[in-house]
Amino acid sequence: MTTTKFPPRPYQLDAIEALRTGWATGAARLAVVLPTGAGKTVVFSHLAHQMLDSLGGRRVLVIAHREELIEQAAAKLLSVDPMLRVGIVKAERDQHQDADVIVASIQTLAVARRREAIRDIGLVIVDECHHAAARTYMEVLRHFGAWDGTPVAGFTATMTRTDGGLAEVWEDVVFRLDILDMISDGFLCDVRGKRITVDTLDLDQVRTRGGDLVDGQLGQALEDSGALDAIAKAYVDHAADRPGVVFTPTVATAQAAAAALEAAGITAAPVWGDMGRDDRRATLTRYTAGDVQVLTNCMVLTEGFDAPHTSCAVIARPTKSPGLYVQMAGRALRPAPGKRDALLLDVMGASTRHKLASMVDLTAREVGEATENKTLREVAEEHAVAEKRRALAARVDAEEINLFGSSAIRWLRTADGTWFIRLTSAMVLFLVRDPGTRLYRMRRWTQAHGAHPPRDDVARPLPEALAWLEQQARILAPGAFVSKQARWRAAKPSPKQLGLCRRLGLLVPRGASAGDVADLIDQDRVSRVLGQLILPAA
């Protein structure tokens, strides 16, 4: 058999290989997590195509839970291999007798006689497998041998479920691809986020159930606060030329949001779960054709909705669930001709005690806080640069502490981290970091002349700079002043020292020696002196 369309991308082949390797090592129920737009249907279509020859005459069962997903899966399987016999089992359709691959709805398989009629299954594929902890899925998977050695592959964009239980189903996630990898490789559009803050929207009054805000109360709060008019205005202001989808918590909110957009001059239409099949299909067709600019929906476009030209997603269903946020936002990330990027408009209250999901939750990587007008990739790159700087600073700091700590000279550090040697009350030697390098320059401060460089003002590596300044210290001050081992340092603090600490507001630790107290005083004085300096340019 030859593949005619949708040749697999490298990462899709890697996902298939990870599944087959996992099954070969004895695991049965394995999952793959791919971002929305990564082509999960293409992956499992190629998987089914590859596996059929090794199943000894047994068949492949694909389980999905929505009509759109079922039709998509069947069409993609035939595109990958037109010679496959693909049957659909849902409601009145029962095409499993001669099929190589059966695409079935979970609702139909929940009926015992319907699933019992399907025999000889050698591989089970579960689309949107984050639903698989539900009792219906568990019953169906047990029936088809998921706990008795039949290989099972689950595919999802987000392995999260608010009521838990997924670990009981899936033994391992064998392949995971991050959205930032997809963006970097050009398989998904970069995305930027913008907040729509509605001052009158009080999300703190909306109850939480199952870990997320309650849909009905959330919808009422959005309508009562005037948020829908704010959404329409924000769409005109920020996305007037973008086709988009609006996610709302209730059917009434989806309908009202469409009306608000229409009033603002944006062609919009609502879709919802119980809408007539023909009407919903007709509305989606009008959107795909460009006759409708914005679709508003009550959570029916989070899965299986494939319209790559969509370049704006309005999250008018604020959520605490990163998984749900990913499902909504992901609808806008597929690339399309002429599409520059995707825009996420997040509806927010003026303030909230809730930690709501946002653009940065699209990636599993730590990227810090989202920044207005920055894309996800830009935010991630800035965070990576900052992390490298922090790591370098920590490494340099560790090197400094080790070097200065092993020195016989009494090195101290100011409040802002400058290393110094106090020679007398009127003279200090100190080091300054050369900007942008790991080199150091030497400086001397005197009460009479302030800070000034040496005649040969050269930036040097830290060990050289340290040795050079220590040599100067030994020349300019008696050894007892600058040595860490000076005998006077082990004595008890003098009344004069303790009185000065009280006047300066310095806390003297219990058991401190005269040397410890002298260090406290010098660090305080030199921190104030050097903190006021404008150092001469190198």
Coordinates of C-alpha atoms in Angstrom, one line a residue:
M1 CA 0.0 0.0 0.0
T2 CA 1.3 3.5 -0.8
T3 CA 0.6 6.7 1.0
T4 CA -0.8 9.4 -1.4
K5 CA -1.5 12.4 0.9
F6 CA -0.4 13.9 4.2
P7 CA 3.2 12.5 4.3
P8 CA 4.2 12.4 8.0
R9 CA 6.4 15.1 9.4
P10 CA 9.6 14.0 11.3
Y11 CA 8.0 14.5 14.8
Q12 CA 5.0 12.5 13.7
L13 CA 7.2 9.6 12.8
D14 CA 9.0 10.0 16.1
A15 CA 5.6 9.7 17.9
I16 CA 4.7 6.5 16.1
E17 CA 8.2 5.0 16.8
A18 CA 7.8 5.9 20.5
L19 CA 4.5 4.1 20.7
R20 CA 5.8 1.0 18.9
T21 CA 8.9 0.9 21.1
G22 CA 6.7 1.2 24.2
W23 CA 4.5 -1.6 23.2
A24 CA 7.5 -3.8 22.4
T25 CA 8.7 -3.3 26.0
G26 CA 5.5 -4.7 27.5
A27 CA 3.4 -1.6 28.1
A28 CA -0.1 -1.5 26.6
R29 CA -1.8 1.8 27.2
L30 CA 0.4 4.6 26.0
A31 CA -0.3 8.3 25.3
V32 CA 1.0 11.0 22.9
V33 CA 0.6 14.7 23.7
L34 CA 0.8 17.0 20.7
P35 CA -0.2 20.6 20.5
T36 CA -3.4 21.5 18.7
G37 CA -2.4 21.8 15.0
A38 CA 0.3 19.2 15.3
G39 CA -1.8 16.8 13.3
K40 CA -2.9 14.1 15.8
T41 CA -5.3 12.6 13.3
V42 CA -2.5 12.4 10.7
V43 CA -0.3 10.6 13.3
F44 CA -2.8 8.0 14.2
S45 CA -3.9 7.5 10.6
H46 CA -0.3 6.6 9.7
L47 CA 0.0 4.5 12.9
A48 CA -3.1 2.5 11.8
H49 CA -1.7 2.2 8.2
Q50 CA 1.6 0.9 9.6
M51 CA 0.2 -1.5 12.2
L52 CA -2.4 -3.3 10.1
D53 CA 0.1 -5.7 8.5
S54 CA 1.4 -6.8 12.0
L55 CA -2.0 -7.4 13.6
G56 CA -2.5 -10.9 12.1
G57 CA -5.8 -10.1 10.4
R58 CA -7.2 -8.2 13.4
R59 CA -8.5 -4.6 12.9
V60 CA -8.0 -1.1 14.3
L61 CA -10.6 0.7 16.4
V62 CA -10.5 4.5 16.6
I63 CA -12.7 5.9 19.4
A64 CA -13.9 9.6 19.3
H65 CA -16.6 11.4 21.1
R66 CA -17.9 14.0 18.6
E67 CA -19.4 13.8 15.2
E68 CA -16.8 16.2 13.7
L69 CA -13.9 14.2 15.1
I70 CA -15.4 10.9 13.7
E71 CA -15.9 12.3 10.2
Q72 CA -12.4 14.0 10.3
A73 CA -10.7 10.7 11.4
A74 CA -12.4 8.7 8.7
A75 CA -11.5 11.2 6.0
K76 CA -7.9 11.5 7.1
L77 CA -7.5 7.7 7.2
L78 CA -8.6 7.4 3.6
S79 CA -6.4 10.3 2.6
V80 CA -3.4 8.5 4.1
D81 CA -4.3 5.2 2.4
P82 CA -7.2 5.3 -0.1
M83 CA -7.1 1.4 -0.2
L84 CA -8.1 1.1 3.4
R85 CA -11.6 -0.1 4.2
V86 CA -12.8 2.5 6.7
G87 CA -16.2 2.0 8.5
I88 CA -18.1 4.3 10.8
V89 CA -20.1 3.1 13.8
K90 CA -22.3 5.8 15.4
A91 CA -26.0 6.1 15.9
E92 CA -27.7 4.4 12.9
R93 CA -24.5 3.7 11.0
D94 CA -22.9 0.3 11.7
Q95 CA -20.2 -0.2 9.1
H96 CA -17.9 -2.6 10.9
Q97 CA -18.3 -5.9 9.1
D98 CA -15.7 -5.7 6.4
A99 CA -13.7 -2.7 7.7
D100 CA -9.9 -2.6 8.3
V101 CA -10.3 0.4 10.5
I102 CA -13.5 1.2 12.4
V103 CA -14.1 4.8 13.6
A104 CA -16.7 4.7 16.4
S105 CA -18.4 7.1 18.7
I106 CA -17.9 6.5 22.4
Q107 CA -21.6 7.1 22.9
T108 CA -22.5 4.2 20.6
L109 CA -19.8 1.9 22.1
A110 CA -21.3 2.6 25.5
V111 CA -24.2 0.4 24.4
A112 CA -23.2 -3.2 25.2
R113 CA -24.7 -4.8 22.2
R114 CA -23.1 -2.3 19.8
R115 CA -19.6 -2.9 21.1
E116 CA -20.1 -6.7 21.5
A117 CA -20.9 -6.9 17.8
I118 CA -17.4 -5.6 16.9
R119 CA -14.8 -8.4 16.9
D120 CA -11.1 -9.0 16.2
I121 CA -9.7 -5.7 17.4
G122 CA -5.9 -5.7 17.6
L123 CA -5.2 -2.0 18.2
V124 CA -7.3 0.7 19.9
I125 CA -6.7 4.4 19.2
V126 CA -8.4 7.0 21.5
D127 CA -8.8 10.6 20.1
E128 CA -8.9 13.4 22.7
C129 CA -7.7 10.8 25.3
H130 CA -7.9 13.2 28.2
H131 CA -11.6 12.1 28.4
A132 CA -10.6 8.5 29.0
A133 CA -10.9 8.4 32.7
A134 CA -14.6 8.7 32.4
R135 CA -16.6 5.6 33.4
T136 CA -17.9 5.0 29.8
Y137 CA -14.4 5.1 28.3
M138 CA -13.1 2.7 31.0
E139 CA -15.9 0.2 30.3
V140 CA -15.3 0.3 26.6
L141 CA -11.5 0.0 26.9
R142 CA -11.8 -2.9 29.2
H143 CA -14.1 -4.6 26.8
F144 CA -11.6 -4.3 24.0
G145 CA -8.7 -5.7 26.1
A146 CA -6.9 -2.6 27.1
W147 CA -6.0 -4.3 30.4
D148 CA -5.4 -7.6 28.8
G149 CA -2.5 -6.8 26.4
T150 CA -4.3 -5.1 23.5
P151 CA -2.1 -2.1 22.5
V152 CA -3.9 1.2 23.1
A153 CA -2.7 4.6 21.8
G154 CA -4.2 7.8 23.2
F155 CA -3.8 11.2 21.6
T156 CA -4.5 14.6 23.1
A157 CA -3.2 18.2 23.2
T158 CA -3.5 18.3 26.9
M159 CA -3.2 15.5 29.4
T160 CA -5.3 17.2 32.0
R161 CA -8.7 16.4 33.5
T162 CA -10.1 18.4 36.3
D163 CA -11.5 15.3 38.2
G164 CA -8.3 13.3 37.8
G165 CA -8.0 9.5 37.1
L166 CA -5.9 9.7 33.9
A167 CA -3.0 7.9 35.6
E168 CA -5.3 4.8 36.0
V169 CA -5.8 4.7 32.3
W170 CA -2.5 5.7 30.7
E171 CA 0.7 3.9 31.8
D172 CA 3.0 6.4 30.2
V173 CA 3.2 9.5 27.9
V174 CA 5.8 8.2 25.5
F175 CA 6.0 11.3 23.3
R176 CA 5.4 15.0 24.0
L177 CA 6.0 18.0 21.8
D178 CA 5.9 21.5 23.1
I179 CA 4.1 24.3 21.3
L180 CA 7.3 26.4 21.2
D181 CA 9.0 23.7 19.2
M182 CA 6.1 23.8 16.7
I183 CA 6.3 27.5 16.5
S184 CA 10.1 27.5 16.0
D185 CA 9.9 24.9 13.3
G186 CA 7.1 26.8 11.5
F187 CA 4.4 24.2 12.0
L188 CA 2.3 26.6 14.1
C189 CA 1.9 30.4 14.1
D190 CA 3.4 32.5 16.8
V191 CA 0.8 33.9 19.2
R192 CA 0.5 37.2 21.1
G193 CA -2.0 37.9 23.9
K194 CA -3.9 40.9 25.0
R195 CA -6.2 41.4 28.1
I196 CA -9.7 42.8 27.9
T197 CA -10.1 44.1 31.4
V198 CA -13.8 44.7 32.4
D199 CA -13.9 46.8 35.5
T200 CA -17.4 45.7 36.4
L201 CA -16.7 42.0 36.0
D202 CA -16.3 40.4 39.5
L203 CA -15.0 36.9 39.0
D204 CA -14.5 36.5 42.8
Q205 CA -18.3 36.1 43.1
V206 CA -18.3 33.1 40.7
R207 CA -18.2 29.8 42.6
T208 CA -15.7 27.1 41.7
R209 CA -16.7 23.5 41.1
G210 CA -14.4 20.6 40.1
G211 CA -11.5 23.0 40.1
D212 CA -12.9 25.6 37.6
L213 CA -15.4 28.4 37.5
V214 CA -19.1 27.4 37.3
D215 CA -20.3 27.9 33.7
G216 CA -23.8 29.2 34.6
Q217 CA -22.6 31.8 37.1
L218 CA -19.8 32.8 34.9
G219 CA -22.1 33.4 31.9
Q220 CA -24.4 35.5 34.1
A221 CA -21.5 37.5 35.4
L222 CA -20.3 38.2 31.9
E223 CA -23.8 39.4 30.8
D224 CA -24.5 41.5 33.9
S225 CA -21.1 43.2 33.7
G226 CA -21.4 44.4 30.1
A227 CA -18.4 42.3 29.2
L228 CA -20.0 41.3 25.9
D229 CA -20.0 44.9 24.6
A230 CA -16.4 45.2 25.8
I231 CA -15.5 42.1 23.8
A232 CA -17.2 43.5 20.7
K233 CA -15.3 46.8 21.1
A234 CA -12.0 45.1 21.7
Y235 CA -12.5 42.9 18.6
V236 CA -13.1 46.0 16.5
D237 CA -10.1 47.7 18.0
H238 CA -7.6 44.9 17.9
A239 CA -8.9 42.2 15.4
A240 CA -11.1 44.0 13.0
D241 CA -9.4 42.3 10.0
R242 CA -9.1 38.8 11.7
P243 CA -11.4 35.8 11.4
G244 CA -11.9 34.5 14.9
V245 CA -13.8 32.4 17.4
V246 CA -15.2 33.4 20.8
F247 CA -15.4 30.9 23.6
T248 CA -18.2 31.4 26.1
P249 CA -19.5 29.5 29.1
T250 CA -23.2 29.2 28.1
V251 CA -25.4 29.1 25.0
A252 CA -27.1 32.3 26.0
T253 CA -23.7 34.1 26.3
A254 CA -22.6 32.7 22.9
Q255 CA -25.8 34.1 21.3
A256 CA -25.5 37.4 23.1
A257 CA -21.9 37.7 22.1
A258 CA -22.8 37.2 18.5
A259 CA -25.4 39.9 18.7
A260 CA -23.0 42.4 20.4
L261 CA -20.4 41.7 17.6
E262 CA -23.1 42.2 14.9
A263 CA -24.1 45.5 16.5
A264 CA -20.5 46.6 16.4
G265 CA -20.3 45.9 12.6
I266 CA -18.6 42.4 12.8
T267 CA -20.5 39.6 11.1
A268 CA -20.9 36.9 13.7
A269 CA -22.9 33.7 14.3
P270 CA -23.3 31.4 17.3
V271 CA -22.9 27.6 17.4
W272 CA -23.7 25.3 20.4
G273 CA -23.9 21.6 21.2
D274 CA -27.7 21.1 20.9
M275 CA -27.9 23.2 17.7
G276 CA -29.4 21.2 14.8
R277 CA -26.7 19.3 12.9
D278 CA -27.6 20.8 9.5
D279 CA -27.8 24.3 11.0
R280 CA -24.4 24.0 12.7
R281 CA -22.8 22.5 9.6
A282 CA -24.2 25.4 7.5
T283 CA -22.9 28.0 10.0
L284 CA -19.4 26.4 10.0
T285 CA -19.4 26.3 6.2
R286 CA -20.3 30.1 6.1
Y287 CA -17.4 30.8 8.4
T288 CA -14.9 28.7 6.4
A289 CA -16.1 30.5 3.2
G290 CA -15.6 33.9 4.9
D291 CA -19.3 34.9 4.9
V292 CA -19.1 35.0 8.7
Q293 CA -16.1 36.7 10.3
V294 CA -16.5 35.4 13.9
L295 CA -18.0 32.3 15.4
T296 CA -19.2 32.5 19.0
N297 CA -19.6 29.1 20.7
C298 CA -20.5 27.4 23.9
M299 CA -17.5 25.1 24.1
V300 CA -18.2 23.1 20.9
L301 CA -15.1 24.3 19.0
T302 CA -12.5 23.2 21.6
E303 CA -11.9 19.9 19.8
G304 CA -12.1 18.7 16.2
F305 CA -12.6 22.2 14.8
D306 CA -10.3 22.7 11.8
A307 CA -10.3 26.2 10.3
P308 CA -6.6 27.2 9.8
H309 CA -7.6 30.8 8.6
T310 CA -8.8 31.5 12.2
S311 CA -6.3 34.1 13.6
C312 CA -8.0 35.3 16.7
A313 CA -9.4 33.5 19.7
V314 CA -11.4 35.4 22.4
I315 CA -11.3 33.6 25.7
A316 CA -14.6 34.9 27.1
R317 CA -14.7 31.8 29.2
P318 CA -12.0 32.7 31.9
T319 CA -10.7 29.4 33.2
K320 CA -8.4 28.1 35.9
S321 CA -7.6 25.0 33.8
P322 CA -4.5 25.3 31.6
G323 CA -5.8 22.2 29.7
L324 CA -9.0 24.0 28.7
Y325 CA -7.2 27.2 27.9
V326 CA -4.9 25.2 25.5
Q327 CA -7.9 23.6 23.8
M328 CA -9.5 27.0 23.2
A329 CA -6.4 29.0 22.2
G330 CA -5.1 26.2 20.0
R331 CA -7.9 26.8 17.5
A332 CA -6.2 29.9 16.3
L333 CA -2.6 28.6 15.9
R334 CA -2.7 26.6 12.7
P335 CA -0.7 28.3 9.8
A336 CA -2.5 29.5 6.7
P337 CA -1.5 31.5 3.6
G338 CA -1.1 35.2 4.5
K339 CA -1.5 34.5 8.3
R340 CA 1.2 36.4 10.3
D341 CA 0.4 35.3 13.8
A342 CA -2.5 34.5 16.1
L343 CA -4.1 36.9 18.7
L344 CA -5.6 35.8 22.0
L345 CA -8.0 38.2 23.7
D346 CA -8.4 37.2 27.3
V347 CA -11.4 38.5 29.2
M348 CA -10.5 39.5 32.7
G349 CA -12.1 41.2 35.7
A350 CA -10.5 44.2 37.3
S351 CA -9.0 41.9 39.9
T352 CA -9.5 38.4 41.0
R353 CA -8.3 35.9 43.7
H354 CA -8.4 33.2 41.0
K355 CA -5.2 32.1 39.2
L356 CA -6.5 32.1 35.6
A357 CA -4.8 30.4 32.7
S358 CA -3.2 32.6 30.1
M359 CA -0.9 32.5 27.1
V360 CA 2.1 31.2 28.9
D361 CA 0.1 28.1 29.8
L362 CA 0.3 27.1 26.1
T363 CA 3.8 25.8 26.8
A364 CA 5.0 23.3 29.4
R365 CA 8.3 25.3 29.7
E366 CA 8.9 28.0 32.3
V367 CA 8.7 31.3 30.4
G368 CA 7.7 33.7 33.2
E369 CA 4.9 36.2 32.9
A370 CA 3.2 37.1 29.6
T371 CA 4.0 40.6 28.4
E372 CA 1.6 42.7 26.5
N373 CA 2.3 43.0 22.8
K374 CA 5.0 40.3 23.0
T375 CA 4.5 36.9 21.2
L376 CA 4.9 33.7 23.1
R377 CA 8.2 33.0 21.3
E378 CA 9.5 36.5 22.2
V379 CA 8.5 36.0 25.9
A380 CA 10.2 32.6 25.9
E381 CA 13.4 33.9 24.3
E382 CA 13.6 36.9 26.7
H383 CA 13.1 34.5 29.7
A384 CA 15.8 32.2 28.3
V385 CA 18.2 35.1 28.0
A386 CA 17.4 36.2 31.6
E387 CA 17.8 32.7 32.9
K388 CA 21.2 32.5 31.2
R389 CA 22.2 35.8 32.8
R390 CA 21.1 34.6 36.2
A391 CA 23.0 31.3 35.8
L392 CA 26.1 33.2 34.7
A393 CA 25.8 35.6 37.6
A394 CA 25.4 32.7 40.0
R395 CA 28.4 30.9 38.6
V396 CA 30.5 34.1 38.7
D397 CA 29.3 34.7 42.3
A398 CA 30.3 31.2 43.3
E399 CA 33.7 31.8 41.7
E400 CA 34.1 35.1 43.5
I401 CA 33.2 33.7 46.9
N402 CA 35.6 30.8 46.5
L403 CA 38.5 33.1 45.4
F404 CA 38.0 35.8 48.0
G405 CA 37.1 33.3 50.7
S406 CA 40.5 31.5 50.3
S407 CA 42.5 34.8 50.3
A408 CA 44.5 35.8 53.4
I409 CA 43.4 39.4 52.9
R410 CA 40.3 40.8 54.6
W411 CA 38.0 41.2 51.6
L412 CA 34.5 42.5 52.3
R413 CA 31.4 43.1 50.1
T414 CA 29.1 46.1 50.0
A415 CA 25.3 45.8 50.0
D416 CA 25.3 45.8 46.2
G417 CA 28.0 43.2 45.8
T418 CA 31.2 45.2 45.3
W419 CA 34.3 43.6 46.7
F420 CA 36.6 45.9 48.7
I421 CA 39.6 46.1 51.1
R422 CA 39.3 48.8 53.7
L423 CA 42.8 50.2 54.4
T424 CA 42.0 53.1 56.6
S425 CA 39.0 55.2 57.4
A426 CA 40.0 57.5 54.5
M427 CA 41.1 54.9 51.9
V428 CA 39.4 51.9 50.3
L429 CA 40.5 49.6 47.4
F430 CA 37.7 48.0 45.4
L431 CA 37.0 46.1 42.1
V432 CA 34.3 46.9 39.5
R433 CA 33.1 44.5 36.9
D434 CA 33.8 45.5 33.3
P435 CA 30.4 45.9 31.5
G436 CA 29.4 42.9 29.4
T437 CA 32.5 40.8 30.4
R438 CA 33.8 38.7 33.2
L439 CA 36.8 41.0 33.6
Y440 CA 37.4 43.4 36.5
R441 CA 39.0 46.9 36.9
M442 CA 40.8 48.2 40.0
R443 CA 39.8 51.4 41.8
R444 CA 41.0 53.3 44.8
W445 CA 38.8 55.6 46.9
T446 CA 40.2 58.3 49.2
Q447 CA 38.4 60.8 51.2
A448 CA 40.4 63.6 49.6
H449 CA 40.0 62.7 45.9
G450 CA 37.1 60.2 45.6
A451 CA 37.4 57.2 43.3
H452 CA 40.1 57.0 40.6
P453 CA 41.7 54.3 38.4
P454 CA 45.4 53.2 38.4
R455 CA 47.7 54.6 35.7
D456 CA 47.5 51.3 33.8
D457 CA 43.7 50.9 33.8
V458 CA 43.4 47.4 32.2
A459 CA 40.4 45.0 32.7
R460 CA 41.8 41.8 34.0
P461 CA 40.5 38.3 34.8
L462 CA 39.4 38.0 38.5
P463 CA 42.4 36.1 39.8
E464 CA 44.8 38.7 38.3
A465 CA 42.7 41.7 39.5
L466 CA 42.5 40.2 43.0
A467 CA 46.2 39.5 43.2
W468 CA 47.1 43.0 41.9
L469 CA 44.9 44.8 44.5
E470 CA 46.1 42.6 47.3
Q471 CA 49.7 43.6 46.5
Q472 CA 48.6 47.3 46.7
A473 CA 46.9 46.7 50.0
R474 CA 50.1 45.2 51.6
I475 CA 52.1 48.2 50.4
L476 CA 49.6 50.9 51.5
A477 CA 48.5 49.5 54.9
P478 CA 50.0 47.6 57.9
G479 CA 49.4 43.8 57.7
A480 CA 47.3 43.9 60.9
F481 CA 44.8 46.2 59.2
V482 CA 44.2 44.0 56.2
S483 CA 44.9 40.4 57.3
K484 CA 42.0 38.0 58.1
Q485 CA 44.2 36.3 60.7
A486 CA 45.2 39.5 62.7
R487 CA 45.2 38.6 66.4
W488 CA 43.0 41.5 67.4
R489 CA 40.0 40.1 65.4
A490 CA 39.5 37.2 67.8
A491 CA 39.1 39.5 70.9
K492 CA 35.7 40.6 72.3
P493 CA 34.1 43.7 70.7
S494 CA 35.1 47.0 72.5
P495 CA 32.5 49.2 74.1
K496 CA 33.3 51.8 71.5
Q497 CA 32.6 49.4 68.6
L498 CA 29.3 48.3 70.2
G499 CA 28.2 51.9 70.8
L500 CA 28.9 52.8 67.2
C501 CA 26.8 49.8 66.0
R502 CA 23.9 51.1 68.2
R503 CA 24.2 54.5 66.6
L504 CA 24.3 53.1 63.1
G505 CA 21.4 50.7 63.8
L506 CA 23.5 47.6 63.1
L507 CA 22.5 44.4 64.8
V508 CA 25.4 42.6 66.4
P509 CA 25.0 38.8 66.4
R510 CA 25.4 37.0 69.8
G511 CA 29.0 35.9 70.3
A512 CA 30.4 38.2 67.6
S513 CA 34.1 38.9 67.8
A514 CA 35.9 42.3 67.5
G515 CA 36.7 41.3 63.9
D516 CA 33.1 40.5 63.1
V517 CA 31.9 43.8 64.4
A518 CA 34.6 45.7 62.6
D519 CA 33.4 44.0 59.4
L520 CA 29.8 45.0 60.0
I521 CA 30.8 48.7 60.5
D522 CA 33.1 48.7 57.5
Q523 CA 30.5 47.1 55.2
D524 CA 27.9 49.7 56.3
R525 CA 30.3 52.7 55.8
V526 CA 31.8 51.6 52.5
S527 CA 28.4 50.6 51.1
R528 CA 27.2 54.2 51.7
V529 CA 30.4 55.7 50.3
L530 CA 30.6 53.6 47.1
G531 CA 26.8 53.7 46.6
Q532 CA 27.0 57.4 46.0
L533 CA 29.8 57.3 43.5
I534 CA 29.6 58.0 39.8
L535 CA 32.7 56.0 38.7
P536 CA 35.0 57.4 36.1
A537 CA 34.7 55.8 32.7
A538 CA 37.3 53.2 31.8

